[in-house]
Each structure stands twice: as C-alpha cells, then as structure tokens.
Amino acid sequence: VGTVAMWPLRFGSPEQFNVVRAFLQRERYSERTVCERLGLEGLHQYLNLSPSNGAASSASGEVSDELDLLIRLFLAGLFVSRDLVGSFVPDAVRESMEALGILSTDSAAPERCYSPVVLYPVKGLYIASDRWSNPDGSPFQIGDDYVFPGIHPLTHDFLEILPQDPCDKLLDLCAGTAIAALWASTRYARQAWAVDITERSTQFAEFNRLL
C-alpha cells in the first residue's frame, strides 16, 4: 500500500528560479546533450535501463564536469559529496537550489547531498517530478499521490500523438507534472491549463511553470 509523501519543494523567489534555470542552460543540461552523454536516442529510454547498462553506468560513474554532476544528481538521483557540488556549482546557484528544495543534505551523512526529486530536460523544458528510486539503493515505495515522470515512455508516446495544430485553448486533464500543457504553451496553444485531482500534482505543475 502506498503512502502520501510530503511535497519536498518550495516556491522561492523569481530570482532563485532564474539563477537555477540559467545555470542549467549554461551547463548544457538539455535533452540532446544528456542523451549524447548517455548514448540514448531519447530520454524516455532512460527508465528502461538496467544497472548494468552502459548508459546507466555512465550516469553513476565518475563526475568530470558540470553536466556529469547534474545527470548524477538530478537524473540518476544519487548522492554527491558536498565538496564535489562546491567544485562545480557556484555558491549563488547552490543557495538557490537549496532554497527551492531541489538540493538537500543527507541527514545521516552531512558531507553528501542529494535531490529529493528528479529534475530533467525534456521538450525544451525543465520538469521536476517524484523520484523513482532512493539515493542509497534501498527499496522504493510509490505513494498514493505519486507524480508520474515526464520522461516515462508512456508520457513520451502521449506527447507524440498530441495534435500540434495551433489552438486558442488547451486543457490538460490528469496533468501530473503539467508537461503536456507547458509544452503546448511553448509550441501551439495560446493558453493552456493543467488540472489534476491531487494537490501534489498541482504543486509540481506550478513549480515546473515557474522553472
């Protein structure tokens, strides 16, 4: 039986969102560059990787630059030492990440950091959703109001079949992360709404809109 988990993020200031977004863009945290680094055709393939897969190993291997760090922290969802974060992430960016709740300190080992969510580039957007694994590799339990990943293969297929004819209004029901509404609003919909029955989803949707 699943449980209802606490929402881990915080609605910070516009400046904090701007600082984080600019850093992700500057360090090339995009769907194309992440897929190139991991040897994937599309990021929707990531959830099908086994731990022994080469791409999965790359995501959990040695951190040699900022992109490696972002993949390990926000996509692979692994622990990263605070010293390593300090080596690649400017203090102002780290402080903004902490203020928004996407970077936390492990209470059991203060020398290491992790992200309580997954945050990934998809469709030209940055989308946060619930994790699909624990950073220490322990068994993961899905809660009753779990917010579905925007890079799940089913989400990918759904986005691919959506008509992209220009429209004035688009309504995304059972929106989860709101990826469909947000993507449509950047491509072909003059206005878009994202609606979900769970408050947790609407919180993720609003966070993603701000980011």
CSV table of N, CA, C and O in Angstrom, one decimal, residues 83-182:
chain,number,residue,atom,x,y,z
A,83,ASP,N,31.6,18.5,-1.3
A,83,ASP,CA,32.8,19.1,-1.9
A,83,ASP,C,32.7,19.1,-3.4
A,83,ASP,O,33.2,20.0,-4.0
A,84,LEU,N,32.2,18.0,-3.9
A,84,LEU,CA,32.0,17.9,-5.4
A,84,LEU,C,31.0,19.0,-5.9
A,84,LEU,O,31.3,19.6,-6.9
A,85,VAL,N,29.9,19.2,-5.2
A,85,VAL,CA,29.0,20.2,-5.5
A,85,VAL,C,29.7,21.6,-5.5
A,85,VAL,O,29.5,22.4,-6.4
A,86,GLY,N,30.5,21.8,-4.5
A,86,GLY,CA,31.2,23.1,-4.3
A,86,GLY,C,32.2,23.3,-5.5
A,86,GLY,O,32.4,24.4,-5.8
A,87,SER,N,32.7,22.2,-6.0
A,87,SER,CA,33.7,22.3,-7.1
A,87,SER,C,33.1,22.8,-8.4
A,87,SER,O,33.7,23.4,-9.2
A,88,PHE,N,31.8,22.4,-8.6
A,88,PHE,CA,31.2,22.6,-9.9
A,88,PHE,C,30.0,23.6,-9.9
A,88,PHE,O,29.7,24.2,-11.0
A,89,VAL,N,29.5,23.9,-8.7
A,89,VAL,CA,28.3,24.7,-8.6
A,89,VAL,C,28.6,26.0,-7.9
A,89,VAL,O,29.0,25.9,-6.7
A,90,PRO,N,28.5,27.2,-8.5
A,90,PRO,CA,28.8,28.4,-7.7
A,90,PRO,C,27.9,28.6,-6.5
A,90,PRO,O,26.8,28.0,-6.5
A,91,ASP,N,28.4,29.3,-5.5
A,91,ASP,CA,27.6,29.4,-4.2
A,91,ASP,C,26.2,29.9,-4.4
A,91,ASP,O,25.3,29.5,-3.8
A,92,ALA,N,26.1,30.9,-5.3
A,92,ALA,CA,24.8,31.6,-5.5
A,92,ALA,C,23.8,30.5,-6.1
A,92,ALA,O,22.6,30.6,-5.8
A,93,VAL,N,24.3,29.7,-7.0
A,93,VAL,CA,23.4,28.7,-7.6
A,93,VAL,C,23.1,27.6,-6.6
A,93,VAL,O,21.9,27.2,-6.5
A,94,ARG,N,24.1,27.2,-5.8
A,94,ARG,CA,23.8,26.2,-4.8
A,94,ARG,C,22.8,26.7,-3.8
A,94,ARG,O,21.9,26.0,-3.4
A,95,GLU,N,22.9,27.9,-3.4
A,95,GLU,CA,22.0,28.5,-2.4
A,95,GLU,C,20.6,28.6,-3.0
A,95,GLU,O,19.6,28.3,-2.2
A,96,SER,N,20.5,28.9,-4.2
A,96,SER,CA,19.1,28.9,-4.9
A,96,SER,C,18.6,27.5,-5.0
A,96,SER,O,17.3,27.3,-4.8
A,97,MET,N,19.4,26.5,-5.3
A,97,MET,CA,18.9,25.2,-5.4
A,97,MET,C,18.4,24.7,-4.0
A,97,MET,O,17.3,24.1,-3.9
A,98,GLU,N,19.1,25.1,-3.0
A,98,GLU,CA,18.7,24.7,-1.6
A,98,GLU,C,17.4,25.4,-1.2
A,98,GLU,O,16.5,24.8,-0.6
A,99,ALA,N,17.3,26.7,-1.6
A,99,ALA,CA,16.1,27.5,-1.3
A,99,ALA,C,14.9,26.9,-2.0
A,99,ALA,O,13.8,26.9,-1.4
A,100,LEU,N,15.0,26.4,-3.2
A,100,LEU,CA,13.9,25.8,-3.9
A,100,LEU,C,13.6,24.4,-3.5
A,100,LEU,O,12.6,23.8,-3.9
A,101,GLY,N,14.5,23.8,-2.8
A,101,GLY,CA,14.3,22.4,-2.3
A,101,GLY,C,14.8,21.3,-3.2
A,101,GLY,O,14.5,20.1,-3.0
A,102,ILE,N,15.5,21.7,-4.3
A,102,ILE,CA,15.9,20.6,-5.2
A,102,ILE,C,17.3,20.1,-4.8
A,102,ILE,O,17.8,19.1,-5.4
A,103,LEU,N,17.9,20.7,-3.8
A,103,LEU,CA,19.2,20.2,-3.3
A,103,LEU,C,19.1,20.1,-1.8
A,103,LEU,O,18.8,21.1,-1.2
A,104,SER,N,19.3,18.9,-1.2
A,104,SER,CA,19.2,18.8,0.2
A,104,SER,C,20.5,18.1,0.7
A,104,SER,O,21.2,17.4,0.0
A,105,THR,N,20.7,18.2,2.0
A,105,THR,CA,21.8,17.5,2.7
A,105,THR,C,21.3,16.2,3.3
A,105,THR,O,20.2,16.2,3.9
A,106,ASP,N,22.0,15.1,3.2
A,106,ASP,CA,21.7,13.9,3.8
A,106,ASP,C,21.8,14.0,5.3
A,106,ASP,O,22.9,14.2,5.8
A,107,SER,N,20.7,13.8,6.0
A,107,SER,CA,20.7,13.9,7.5
A,107,SER,C,21.6,12.9,8.1
A,107,SER,O,22.1,13.1,9.2
A,108,ALA,N,21.7,11.7,7.5
A,108,ALA,CA,22.6,10.7,8.1
A,108,ALA,C,24.1,10.9,7.8
A,108,ALA,O,24.9,10.3,8.5
A,109,ALA,N,24.4,11.7,6.8
A,109,ALA,CA,25.8,11.9,6.4
A,109,ALA,C,25.8,13.3,5.8
A,109,ALA,O,25.7,13.5,4.6
A,110,PRO,N,26.0,14.3,6.7
A,110,PRO,CA,26.0,15.7,6.2
A,110,PRO,C,27.0,16.1,5.2
A,110,PRO,O,26.9,17.2,4.5
A,111,GLU,N,28.0,15.2,4.9
A,111,GLU,CA,29.0,15.5,3.9
A,111,GLU,C,28.5,15.2,2.5
A,111,GLU,O,29.3,15.5,1.5
A,112,ARG,N,27.3,14.7,2.3
A,112,ARG,CA,26.8,14.4,1.0
A,112,ARG,C,25.5,15.0,0.8
A,112,ARG,O,24.7,15.3,1.7
A,113,CYS,N,25.2,15.3,-0.5
A,113,CYS,CA,23.9,15.9,-0.9
A,113,CYS,C,23.2,15.0,-1.8
A,113,CYS,O,23.7,14.0,-2.4
A,114,TYR,N,21.9,15.3,-2.0
A,114,TYR,CA,21.0,14.6,-3.0
A,114,TYR,C,19.9,15.5,-3.3
A,114,TYR,O,19.7,16.6,-2.7
A,115,SER,N,19.1,15.1,-4.3
A,115,SER,CA,17.9,15.8,-4.7
A,115,SER,C,16.7,15.0,-4.3
A,115,SER,O,16.6,13.8,-4.7
A,116,PRO,N,15.8,15.6,-3.6
A,116,PRO,CA,14.6,14.8,-3.2
A,116,PRO,C,13.6,14.6,-4.3
A,116,PRO,O,12.6,13.9,-4.2
A,117,VAL,N,13.9,15.2,-5.5
A,117,VAL,CA,13.1,15.0,-6.7
A,117,VAL,C,14.0,14.6,-7.9
A,117,VAL,O,15.2,14.7,-7.7
A,118,VAL,N,13.4,14.3,-9.0
A,118,VAL,CA,14.2,14.2,-10.2
A,118,VAL,C,13.8,15.4,-11.0
A,118,VAL,O,12.7,15.9,-11.0
A,119,LEU,N,14.8,15.9,-11.7
A,119,LEU,CA,14.7,17.1,-12.5
A,119,LEU,C,15.4,16.9,-13.8
A,119,LEU,O,16.6,16.7,-13.8
A,120,TYR,N,14.7,17.0,-14.9
A,120,TYR,CA,15.3,16.5,-16.2
A,120,TYR,C,14.8,17.5,-17.3
A,120,TYR,O,13.8,18.1,-17.2
A,121,PRO,N,15.6,17.6,-18.3
A,121,PRO,CA,15.2,18.4,-19.5
A,121,PRO,C,14.4,17.5,-20.5
A,121,PRO,O,14.8,16.4,-20.8
A,122,VAL,N,13.3,18.0,-20.9
A,122,VAL,CA,12.5,17.3,-21.9
A,122,VAL,C,11.6,18.3,-22.7
A,122,VAL,O,11.1,19.2,-22.1
A,123,LYS,N,11.6,18.2,-24.0
A,123,LYS,CA,10.8,19.0,-24.9
A,123,LYS,C,11.2,20.5,-24.7
A,123,LYS,O,10.3,21.4,-24.8
A,124,GLY,N,12.4,20.8,-24.4
A,124,GLY,CA,12.8,22.2,-24.2
A,124,GLY,C,12.4,22.8,-22.9
A,124,GLY,O,12.6,24.0,-22.7
A,125,LEU,N,12.0,21.9,-22.0
A,125,LEU,CA,11.5,22.4,-20.6
A,125,LEU,C,12.4,21.7,-19.6
A,125,LEU,O,13.1,20.7,-19.8
A,126,TYR,N,12.3,22.3,-18.4
A,126,TYR,CA,12.9,21.6,-17.2
A,126,TYR,C,11.7,21.1,-16.3
A,126,TYR,O,10.8,22.0,-15.9
A,127,ILE,N,11.6,19.8,-16.1
A,127,ILE,CA,10.4,19.2,-15.4
A,127,ILE,C,10.9,18.5,-14.2
A,127,ILE,O,11.8,17.7,-14.3
A,128,ALA,N,10.3,18.8,-13.1
A,128,ALA,CA,10.5,18.1,-11.8
A,128,ALA,C,9.4,17.1,-11.5
A,128,ALA,O,8.2,17.5,-11.8
A,129,SER,N,9.6,16.0,-11.0
A,129,SER,CA,8.6,15.0,-10.6
A,129,SER,C,9.1,14.2,-9.4
A,129,SER,O,10.3,14.4,-9.0
A,130,ASP,N,8.3,13.3,-9.0
A,130,ASP,CA,8.7,12.4,-7.9
A,130,ASP,C,9.9,11.5,-8.4
A,130,ASP,O,9.9,11.1,-9.6
A,131,ARG,N,10.7,11.1,-7.5
A,131,ARG,CA,11.8,10.2,-7.8
A,131,ARG,C,11.2,8.8,-8.1
A,131,ARG,O,10.1,8.5,-7.7
A,132,TRP,N,12.0,7.9,-8.7
A,132,TRP,CA,11.6,6.5,-8.9
A,132,TRP,C,12.6,5.6,-8.2
A,132,TRP,O,12.5,4.4,-8.4
A,133,SER,N,13.5,6.1,-7.4
A,133,SER,CA,14.5,5.3,-6.7
A,133,SER,C,14.9,6.1,-5.5
A,133,SER,O,14.8,7.3,-5.4
A,134,ASN,N,15.5,5.4,-4.5
A,134,ASN,CA,16.2,6.1,-3.4
A,134,ASN,C,17.6,6.2,-3.7
A,134,ASN,O,18.3,5.4,-4.3
A,135,PRO,N,18.3,7.3,-3.2
A,135,PRO,CA,19.7,7.5,-3.5
A,135,PRO,C,20.6,6.5,-2.9
A,135,PRO,O,21.7,6.3,-3.4
A,136,ASP,N,20.2,5.8,-1.9
A,136,ASP,CA,21.0,4.7,-1.3
A,136,ASP,C,20.8,3.4,-1.8
A,136,ASP,O,21.4,2.4,-1.4
A,137,GLY,N,19.8,3.3,-2.8
A,137,GLY,CA,19.5,2.0,-3.4
A,137,GLY,C,18.6,1.1,-2.7
A,137,GLY,O,18.3,0.0,-3.1
A,138,SER,N,18.0,1.6,-1.6
A,138,SER,CA,17.1,0.8,-0.8
A,138,SER,C,15.8,0.7,-1.5
A,138,SER,O,15.5,1.5,-2.4
A,139,PRO,N,14.9,-0.3,-1.1
A,139,PRO,CA,13.6,-0.4,-1.8
A,139,PRO,C,12.8,0.8,-1.9
A,139,PRO,O,12.7,1.5,-0.9
A,140,PHE,N,12.2,1.1,-3.0
A,140,PHE,CA,11.5,2.4,-3.2
A,140,PHE,C,10.0,2.1,-3.2
A,140,PHE,O,9.5,1.1,-3.8
A,141,GLN,N,9.2,2.9,-2.5
A,141,GLN,CA,7.8,2.7,-2.4
A,141,GLN,C,7.1,3.9,-3.0
A,141,GLN,O,7.4,5.1,-2.7
A,142,ILE,N,6.2,3.6,-3.9
A,142,ILE,CA,5.4,4.6,-4.6
A,142,ILE,C,4.2,5.0,-3.7
A,142,ILE,O,3.5,4.2,-3.2
A,143,GLY,N,4.0,6.3,-3.5
A,143,GLY,CA,2.9,6.8,-2.7
A,143,GLY,C,1.6,6.9,-3.5
A,143,GLY,O,1.6,6.8,-4.7
A,144,ASP,N,0.6,7.1,-2.7
A,144,ASP,CA,-0.8,7.2,-3.3
A,144,ASP,C,-0.9,8.3,-4.3
A,144,ASP,O,-1.7,8.2,-5.3
A,145,ASP,N,-0.2,9.4,-4.1
A,145,ASP,CA,-0.3,10.6,-4.9
A,145,ASP,C,1.0,10.8,-5.7
A,145,ASP,O,1.3,12.0,-6.0
A,146,TYR,N,1.6,9.7,-6.1
A,146,TYR,CA,2.9,9.8,-6.8
A,146,TYR,C,2.7,10.5,-8.1
A,146,TYR,O,1.7,10.3,-8.9
A,147,VAL,N,3.6,11.4,-8.4
A,147,VAL,CA,3.6,12.2,-9.6
A,147,VAL,C,4.5,11.6,-10.7
A,147,VAL,O,5.7,11.5,-10.6
A,148,PHE,N,3.8,11.1,-11.8
A,148,PHE,CA,4.4,10.3,-12.8
A,148,PHE,C,5.5,11.1,-13.5
A,148,PHE,O,5.4,12.3,-13.8
A,149,PRO,N,6.6,10.4,-13.9
A,149,PRO,CA,7.7,11.1,-14.5
A,149,PRO,C,7.4,11.6,-15.9
A,149,PRO,O,6.7,10.9,-16.7
A,150,GLY,N,7.8,12.8,-16.3
A,150,GLY,CA,7.6,13.4,-17.6
A,150,GLY,C,8.4,12.7,-18.7
A,150,GLY,O,8.2,13.0,-19.9
A,151,ILE,N,9.3,11.9,-18.3
A,151,ILE,CA,10.1,11.1,-19.3
A,151,ILE,C,9.8,9.7,-19.4
A,151,ILE,O,10.5,8.9,-20.0
A,152,HIS,N,8.7,9.3,-18.8
A,152,HIS,CA,8.2,7.9,-18.9
A,152,HIS,C,7.9,7.6,-20.3
A,152,HIS,O,7.4,8.5,-21.0
A,153,PRO,N,8.2,6.4,-20.8
A,153,PRO,CA,7.8,6.0,-22.2
A,153,PRO,C,6.4,6.3,-22.6
A,153,PRO,O,6.1,6.7,-23.7
A,154,LEU,N,5.4,6.1,-21.6
A,154,LEU,CA,4.0,6.3,-21.9
A,154,LEU,C,3.8,7.8,-22.1
A,154,LEU,O,3.0,8.2,-22.9
A,155,THR,N,4.4,8.6,-21.2
A,155,THR,CA,4.3,10.1,-21.4
A,155,THR,C,4.8,10.5,-22.8
A,155,THR,O,4.3,11.4,-23.4
A,156,HIS,N,6.0,10.0,-23.1
A,156,HIS,CA,6.6,10.3,-24.4
A,156,HIS,C,5.6,9.9,-25.5
A,156,HIS,O,5.4,10.8,-26.5
A,157,ASP,N,5.0,8.8,-25.5
A,157,ASP,CA,4.1,8.4,-26.5
A,157,ASP,C,2.9,9.3,-26.6
A,157,ASP,O,2.4,9.6,-27.7
A,158,PHE,N,2.4,9.7,-25.4
A,158,PHE,CA,1.2,10.6,-25.3
A,158,PHE,C,1.5,11.9,-26.0
A,158,PHE,O,0.8,12.4,-26.8
A,159,LEU,N,2.7,12.5,-25.7
A,159,LEU,CA,3.1,13.7,-26.3
A,159,LEU,C,3.3,13.6,-27.8
A,159,LEU,O,3.0,14.6,-28.5
A,160,GLU,N,3.8,12.5,-28.2
A,160,GLU,CA,4.0,12.3,-29.7
A,160,GLU,C,2.7,12.3,-30.5
A,160,GLU,O,2.7,12.6,-31.6
A,161,ILE,N,1.6,11.8,-29.9
A,161,ILE,CA,0.4,11.6,-30.6
A,161,ILE,C,-0.5,12.9,-30.5
A,161,ILE,O,-1.6,12.9,-31.1
A,162,LEU,N,-0.2,13.8,-29.6
A,162,LEU,CA,-1.0,15.0,-29.5
A,162,LEU,C,-1.0,15.8,-30.8
A,162,LEU,O,0.1,16.0,-31.4
A,163,PRO,N,-2.1,16.2,-31.3
A,163,PRO,CA,-2.1,17.1,-32.5
A,163,PRO,C,-1.5,18.4,-32.1
A,163,PRO,O,-1.6,18.9,-31.0
A,164,GLN,N,-0.7,19.0,-33.1
A,164,GLN,CA,0.0,20.2,-32.8
A,164,GLN,C,-0.5,21.4,-33.7
A,164,GLN,O,0.2,22.3,-34.0
A,165,ASP,N,-1.7,21.3,-34.0
A,165,ASP,CA,-2.4,22.4,-34.8
A,165,ASP,C,-2.5,23.6,-33.8
A,165,ASP,O,-2.9,23.4,-32.7
A,166,PRO,N,-2.3,24.8,-34.3
A,166,PRO,CA,-2.5,25.9,-33.4
A,166,PRO,C,-3.9,26.0,-32.9
A,166,PRO,O,-4.9,25.7,-33.5
A,167,CYS,N,-4.0,26.3,-31.6
A,167,CYS,CA,-5.3,26.4,-30.9
A,167,CYS,C,-5.2,27.6,-29.9
A,167,CYS,O,-4.2,28.0,-29.4
A,168,ASP,N,-6.4,28.1,-29.6
A,168,ASP,CA,-6.5,29.1,-28.6
A,168,ASP,C,-6.4,28.6,-27.2
A,168,ASP,O,-5.8,29.2,-26.3
A,169,LYS,N,-7.0,27.4,-26.9
A,169,LYS,CA,-7.1,26.9,-25.6
A,169,LYS,C,-6.8,25.4,-25.5
A,169,LYS,O,-7.3,24.7,-26.4
A,170,LEU,N,-6.0,25.0,-24.5
A,170,LEU,CA,-5.8,23.6,-24.4
A,170,LEU,C,-6.0,23.2,-22.9
A,170,LEU,O,-5.5,23.9,-22.0
A,171,LEU,N,-6.7,22.1,-22.6
A,171,LEU,CA,-6.9,21.7,-21.3
A,171,LEU,C,-6.2,20.3,-21.1
A,171,LEU,O,-6.5,19.4,-21.8
A,172,ASP,N,-5.3,20.3,-20.2
A,172,ASP,CA,-4.5,19.0,-19.9
A,172,ASP,C,-5.1,18.4,-18.6
A,172,ASP,O,-4.8,18.9,-17.5
A,173,LEU,N,-5.9,17.4,-18.7
A,173,LEU,CA,-6.5,16.7,-17.6
A,173,LEU,C,-5.6,15.6,-17.0
A,173,LEU,O,-4.9,15.0,-17.8
A,174,CYS,N,-5.7,15.4,-15.7
A,174,CYS,CA,-4.8,14.4,-15.1
A,174,CYS,C,-3.4,14.8,-15.4
A,174,CYS,O,-2.6,13.9,-15.9
A,175,ALA,N,-3.0,16.0,-15.2
A,175,ALA,CA,-1.8,16.6,-15.8
A,175,ALA,C,-0.5,16.2,-15.2
A,175,ALA,O,0.5,16.2,-15.8
A,176,GLY,N,-0.5,15.7,-14.0
A,176,GLY,CA,0.7,15.3,-13.3
A,176,GLY,C,1.7,16.4,-13.2
A,176,GLY,O,1.4,17.4,-12.6
A,177,THR,N,2.8,16.4,-14.0
A,177,THR,CA,3.8,17.4,-13.9
A,177,THR,C,3.4,18.6,-14.8
A,177,THR,O,4.1,19.6,-14.7
A,178,ALA,N,2.3,18.5,-15.5
A,178,ALA,CA,1.8,19.5,-16.5
A,178,ALA,C,2.7,19.6,-17.7
A,178,ALA,O,2.6,20.6,-18.4
A,179,ILE,N,3.4,18.6,-18.0
A,179,ILE,CA,4.3,18.7,-19.2
A,179,ILE,C,3.6,18.9,-20.5
A,179,ILE,O,4.0,19.7,-21.3
A,180,ALA,N,2.4,18.3,-20.6
A,180,ALA,CA,1.7,18.5,-21.9
A,180,ALA,C,1.2,19.9,-22.0
A,180,ALA,O,1.4,20.5,-23.1
A,181,ALA,N,0.7,20.5,-21.0
A,181,ALA,CA,0.2,21.9,-21.0
A,181,ALA,C,1.4,22.9,-21.2
A,181,ALA,O,1.3,23.8,-22.0
A,182,LEU,N,2.5,22.6,-20.5
A,182,LEU,CA,3.6,23.5,-20.7
A,182,LEU,C,4.3,23.4,-22.1
A,182,LEU,O,4.6,24.5,-22.7
